[in-house]
Short mmCIF file of N, CA and C in Angstrom, two decimals:
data_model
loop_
_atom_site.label_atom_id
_atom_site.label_comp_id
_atom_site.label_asym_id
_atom_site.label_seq_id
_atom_site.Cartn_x
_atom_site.Cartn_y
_atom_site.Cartn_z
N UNK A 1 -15.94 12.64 -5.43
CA UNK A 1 -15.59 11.48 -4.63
C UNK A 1 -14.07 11.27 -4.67
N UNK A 2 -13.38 11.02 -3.52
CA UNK A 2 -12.25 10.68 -3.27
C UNK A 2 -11.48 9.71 -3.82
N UNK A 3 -10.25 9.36 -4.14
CA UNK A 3 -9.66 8.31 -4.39
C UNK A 3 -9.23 7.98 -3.01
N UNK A 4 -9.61 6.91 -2.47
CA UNK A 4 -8.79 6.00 -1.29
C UNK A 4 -7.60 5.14 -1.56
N UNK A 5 -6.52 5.54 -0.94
CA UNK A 5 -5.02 4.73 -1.32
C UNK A 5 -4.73 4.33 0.51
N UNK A 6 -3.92 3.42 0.05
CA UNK A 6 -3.58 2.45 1.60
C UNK A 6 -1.96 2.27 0.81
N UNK A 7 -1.12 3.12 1.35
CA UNK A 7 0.06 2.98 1.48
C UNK A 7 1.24 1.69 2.16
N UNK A 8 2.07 1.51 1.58
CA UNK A 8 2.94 0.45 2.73
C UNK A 8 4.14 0.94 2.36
N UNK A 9 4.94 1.22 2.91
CA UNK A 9 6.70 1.61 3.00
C UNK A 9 7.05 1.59 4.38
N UNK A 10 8.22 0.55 4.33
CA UNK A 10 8.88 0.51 5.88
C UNK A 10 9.63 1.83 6.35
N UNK A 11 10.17 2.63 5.34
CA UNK A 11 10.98 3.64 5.86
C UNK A 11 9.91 4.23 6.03
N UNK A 12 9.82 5.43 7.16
CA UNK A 12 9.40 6.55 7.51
C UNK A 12 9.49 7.63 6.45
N UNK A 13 10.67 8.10 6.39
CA UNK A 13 10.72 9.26 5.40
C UNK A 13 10.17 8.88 4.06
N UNK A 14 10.36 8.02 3.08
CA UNK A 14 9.64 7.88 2.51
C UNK A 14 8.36 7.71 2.27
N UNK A 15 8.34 6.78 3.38
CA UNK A 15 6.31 6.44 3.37
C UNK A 15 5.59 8.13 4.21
N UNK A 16 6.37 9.06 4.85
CA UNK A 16 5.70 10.32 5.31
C UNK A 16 5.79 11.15 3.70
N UNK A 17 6.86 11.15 3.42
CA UNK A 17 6.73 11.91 2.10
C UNK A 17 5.54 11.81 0.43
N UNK A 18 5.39 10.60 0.73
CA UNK A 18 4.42 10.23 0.04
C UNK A 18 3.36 10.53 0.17
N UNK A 19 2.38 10.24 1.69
CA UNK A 19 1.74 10.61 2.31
C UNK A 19 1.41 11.90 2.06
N UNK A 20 2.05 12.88 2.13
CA UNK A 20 2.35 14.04 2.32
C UNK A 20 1.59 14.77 0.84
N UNK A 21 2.58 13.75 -0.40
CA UNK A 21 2.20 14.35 -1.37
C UNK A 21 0.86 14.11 -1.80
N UNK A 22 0.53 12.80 -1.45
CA UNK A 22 -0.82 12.23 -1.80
C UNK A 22 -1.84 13.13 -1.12
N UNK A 23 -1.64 13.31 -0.20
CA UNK A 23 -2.74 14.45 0.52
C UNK A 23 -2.77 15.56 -0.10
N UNK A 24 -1.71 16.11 -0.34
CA UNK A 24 -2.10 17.19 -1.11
C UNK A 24 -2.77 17.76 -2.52
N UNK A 25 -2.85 16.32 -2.72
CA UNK A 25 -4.45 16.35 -4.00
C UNK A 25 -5.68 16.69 -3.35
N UNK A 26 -6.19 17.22 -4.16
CA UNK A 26 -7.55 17.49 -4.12
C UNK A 26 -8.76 16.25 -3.55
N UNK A 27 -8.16 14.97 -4.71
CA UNK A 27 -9.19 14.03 -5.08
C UNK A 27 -8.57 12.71 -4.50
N UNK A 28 -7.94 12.89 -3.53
CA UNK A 28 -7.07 11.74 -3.06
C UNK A 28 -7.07 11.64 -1.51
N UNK A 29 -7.23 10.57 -1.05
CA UNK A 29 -7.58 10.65 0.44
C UNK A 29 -6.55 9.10 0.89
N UNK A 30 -5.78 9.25 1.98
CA UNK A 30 -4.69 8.43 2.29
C UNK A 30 -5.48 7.89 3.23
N UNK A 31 -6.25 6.62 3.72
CA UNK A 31 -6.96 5.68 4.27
C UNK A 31 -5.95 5.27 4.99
N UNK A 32 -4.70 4.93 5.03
CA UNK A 32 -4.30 4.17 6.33
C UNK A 32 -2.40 4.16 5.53
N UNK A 33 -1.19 4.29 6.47
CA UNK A 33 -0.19 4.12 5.82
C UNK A 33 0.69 3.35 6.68
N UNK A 34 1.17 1.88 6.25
CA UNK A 34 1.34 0.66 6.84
C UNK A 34 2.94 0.84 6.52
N UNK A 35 3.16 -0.18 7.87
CA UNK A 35 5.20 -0.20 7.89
C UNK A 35 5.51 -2.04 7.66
N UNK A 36 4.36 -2.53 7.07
CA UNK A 36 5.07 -4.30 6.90
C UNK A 36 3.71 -4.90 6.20
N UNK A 37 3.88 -5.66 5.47
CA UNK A 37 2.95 -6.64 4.99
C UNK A 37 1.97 -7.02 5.13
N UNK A 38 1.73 -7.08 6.87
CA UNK A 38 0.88 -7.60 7.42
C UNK A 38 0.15 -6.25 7.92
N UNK A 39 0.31 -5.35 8.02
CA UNK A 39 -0.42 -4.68 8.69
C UNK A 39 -1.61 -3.62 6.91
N UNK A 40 -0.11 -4.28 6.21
CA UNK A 40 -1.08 -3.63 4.67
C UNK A 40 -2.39 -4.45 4.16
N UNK A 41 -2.34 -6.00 4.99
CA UNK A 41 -3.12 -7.22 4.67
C UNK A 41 -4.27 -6.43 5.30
N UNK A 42 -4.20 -5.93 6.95
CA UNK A 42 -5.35 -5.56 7.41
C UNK A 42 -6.05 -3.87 7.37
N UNK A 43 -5.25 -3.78 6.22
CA UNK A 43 -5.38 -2.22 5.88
C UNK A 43 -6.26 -2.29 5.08
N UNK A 44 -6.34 -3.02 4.01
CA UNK A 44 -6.83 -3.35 3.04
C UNK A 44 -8.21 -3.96 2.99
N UNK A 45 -8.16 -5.17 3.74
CA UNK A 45 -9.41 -5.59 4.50
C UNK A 45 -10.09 -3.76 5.07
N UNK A 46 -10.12 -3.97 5.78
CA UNK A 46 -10.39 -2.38 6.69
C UNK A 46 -11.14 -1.60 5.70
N UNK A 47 -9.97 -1.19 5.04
CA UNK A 47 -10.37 0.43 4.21
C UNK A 47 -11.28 0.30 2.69
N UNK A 48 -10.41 -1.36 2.18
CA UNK A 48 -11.40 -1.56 0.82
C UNK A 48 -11.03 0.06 0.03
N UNK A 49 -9.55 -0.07 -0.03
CA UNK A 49 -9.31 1.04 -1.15
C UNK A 49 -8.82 0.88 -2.58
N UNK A 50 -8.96 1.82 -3.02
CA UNK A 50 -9.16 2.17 -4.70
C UNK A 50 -8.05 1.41 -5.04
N UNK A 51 -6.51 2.43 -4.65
CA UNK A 51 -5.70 2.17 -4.80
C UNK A 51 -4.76 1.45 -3.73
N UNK A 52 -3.89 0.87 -4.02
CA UNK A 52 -2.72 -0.05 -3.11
C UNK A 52 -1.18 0.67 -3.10
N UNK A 53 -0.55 1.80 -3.14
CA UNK A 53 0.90 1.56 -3.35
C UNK A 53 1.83 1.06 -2.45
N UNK A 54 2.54 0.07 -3.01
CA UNK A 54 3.14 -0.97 -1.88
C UNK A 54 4.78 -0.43 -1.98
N UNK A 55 5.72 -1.07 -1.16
CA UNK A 55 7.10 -0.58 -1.44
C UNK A 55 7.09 -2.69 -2.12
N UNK A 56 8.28 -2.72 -2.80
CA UNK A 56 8.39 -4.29 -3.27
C UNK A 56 9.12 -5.26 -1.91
N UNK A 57 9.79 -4.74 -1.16
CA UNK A 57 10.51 -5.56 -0.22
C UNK A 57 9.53 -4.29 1.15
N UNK A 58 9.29 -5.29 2.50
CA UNK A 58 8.85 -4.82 3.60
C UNK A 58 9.44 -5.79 4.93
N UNK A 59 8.71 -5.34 6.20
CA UNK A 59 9.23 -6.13 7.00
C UNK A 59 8.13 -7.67 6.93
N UNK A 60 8.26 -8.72 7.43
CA UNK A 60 9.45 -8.85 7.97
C UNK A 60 10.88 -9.48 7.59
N UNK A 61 10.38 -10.07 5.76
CA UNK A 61 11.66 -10.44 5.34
C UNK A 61 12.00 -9.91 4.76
N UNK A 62 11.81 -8.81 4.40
CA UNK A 62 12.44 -7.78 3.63
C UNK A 62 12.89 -8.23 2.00
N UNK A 63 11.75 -9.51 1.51
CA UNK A 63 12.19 -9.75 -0.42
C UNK A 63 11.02 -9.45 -1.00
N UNK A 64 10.32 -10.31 -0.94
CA UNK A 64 9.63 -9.47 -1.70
C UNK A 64 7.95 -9.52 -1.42
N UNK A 65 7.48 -8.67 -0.22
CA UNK A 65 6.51 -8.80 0.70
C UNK A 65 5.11 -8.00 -0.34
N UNK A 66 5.89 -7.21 -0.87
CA UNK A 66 4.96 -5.94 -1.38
C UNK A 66 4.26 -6.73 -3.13
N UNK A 67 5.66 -7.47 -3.82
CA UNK A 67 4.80 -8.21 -4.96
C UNK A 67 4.06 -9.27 -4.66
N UNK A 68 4.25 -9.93 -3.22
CA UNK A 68 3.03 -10.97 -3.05
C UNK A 68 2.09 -10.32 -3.00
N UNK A 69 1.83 -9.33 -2.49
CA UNK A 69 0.75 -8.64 -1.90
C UNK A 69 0.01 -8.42 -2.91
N UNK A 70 0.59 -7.89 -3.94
CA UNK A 70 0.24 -7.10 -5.70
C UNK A 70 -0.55 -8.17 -6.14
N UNK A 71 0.26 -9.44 -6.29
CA UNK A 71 0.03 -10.50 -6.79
C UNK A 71 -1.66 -10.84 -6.62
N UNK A 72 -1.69 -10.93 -5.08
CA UNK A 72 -2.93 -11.32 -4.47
C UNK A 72 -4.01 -10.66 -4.63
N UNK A 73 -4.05 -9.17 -4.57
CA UNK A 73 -4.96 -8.25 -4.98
C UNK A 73 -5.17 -8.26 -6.19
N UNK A 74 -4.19 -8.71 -7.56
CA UNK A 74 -4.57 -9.39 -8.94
C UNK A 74 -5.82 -9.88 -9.07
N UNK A 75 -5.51 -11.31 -8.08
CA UNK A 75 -6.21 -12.40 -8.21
C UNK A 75 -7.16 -12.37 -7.44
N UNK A 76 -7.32 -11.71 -6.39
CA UNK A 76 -8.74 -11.70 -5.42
C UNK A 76 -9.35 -10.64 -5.06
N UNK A 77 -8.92 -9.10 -6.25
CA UNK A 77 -9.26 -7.59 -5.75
C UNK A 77 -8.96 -7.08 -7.02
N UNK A 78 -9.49 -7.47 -8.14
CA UNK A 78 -9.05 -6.87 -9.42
C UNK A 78 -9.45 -5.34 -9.62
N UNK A 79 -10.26 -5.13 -8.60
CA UNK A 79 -10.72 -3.86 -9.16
C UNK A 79 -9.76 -2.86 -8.59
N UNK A 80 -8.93 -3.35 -7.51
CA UNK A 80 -7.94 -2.26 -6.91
C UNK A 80 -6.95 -1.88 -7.58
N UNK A 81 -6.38 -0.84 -7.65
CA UNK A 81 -5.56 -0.57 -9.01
C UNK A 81 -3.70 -0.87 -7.29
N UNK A 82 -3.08 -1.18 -8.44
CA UNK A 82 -1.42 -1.41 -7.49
C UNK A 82 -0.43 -0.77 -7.68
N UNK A 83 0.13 0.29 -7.22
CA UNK A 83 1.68 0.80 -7.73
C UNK A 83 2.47 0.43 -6.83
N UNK A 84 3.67 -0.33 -7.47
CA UNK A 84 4.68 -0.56 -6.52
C UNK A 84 5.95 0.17 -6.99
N UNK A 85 6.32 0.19 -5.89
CA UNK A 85 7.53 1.10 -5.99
C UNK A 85 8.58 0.54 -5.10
N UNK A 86 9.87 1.41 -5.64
CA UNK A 86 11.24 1.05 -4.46
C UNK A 86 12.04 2.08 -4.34
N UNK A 87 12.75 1.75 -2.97
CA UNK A 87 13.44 3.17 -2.73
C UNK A 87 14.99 2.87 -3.04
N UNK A 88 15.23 1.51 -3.34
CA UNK A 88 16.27 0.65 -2.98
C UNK A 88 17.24 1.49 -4.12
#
């Protein structure tokens, strides 16, 4: 069985590179890869994945979109595991 991850990074090159690598596991399957906050809100809903890796700042205010997000999946999705990351 697969690991399902739902990506969010506003840059392209980064969020393709990731992508990229994540696919190339065996046991890892990339469910959906989001460019802002909101579209990771309905990614998530949607896909109901394992994992979350968020970037910490997204559009549209660019501070800190990705630790609310973390935050929330804490408190209302404990079972989803969260890596956040930055490119900054």
């Amino acid at each position: 069985m697969a690991i399902s991850v739902v990506l969010a990074e506003d840059s392209v090159l980064v969020r393709e590179g990731m992508r990229a690598v994540l696919n190339g596991a065996d046991d890892i399957e990339v469910a959906a890869a989001c460019v802002d906050g909101a579209e990771l809100r309905r990614a998530i809903i949607e896909h109901t994945p394992d994992v979350v890796v968020t970037d910490i700042r997204m559009p549209p205010g660019l501070s800190d979109e990705g630790i609310q997000i973390a935050q929330e999946l804490r408190r209302d999705h404990p079972q989803v595991g969260v890596v956040v990351v930055s490119s900054a």
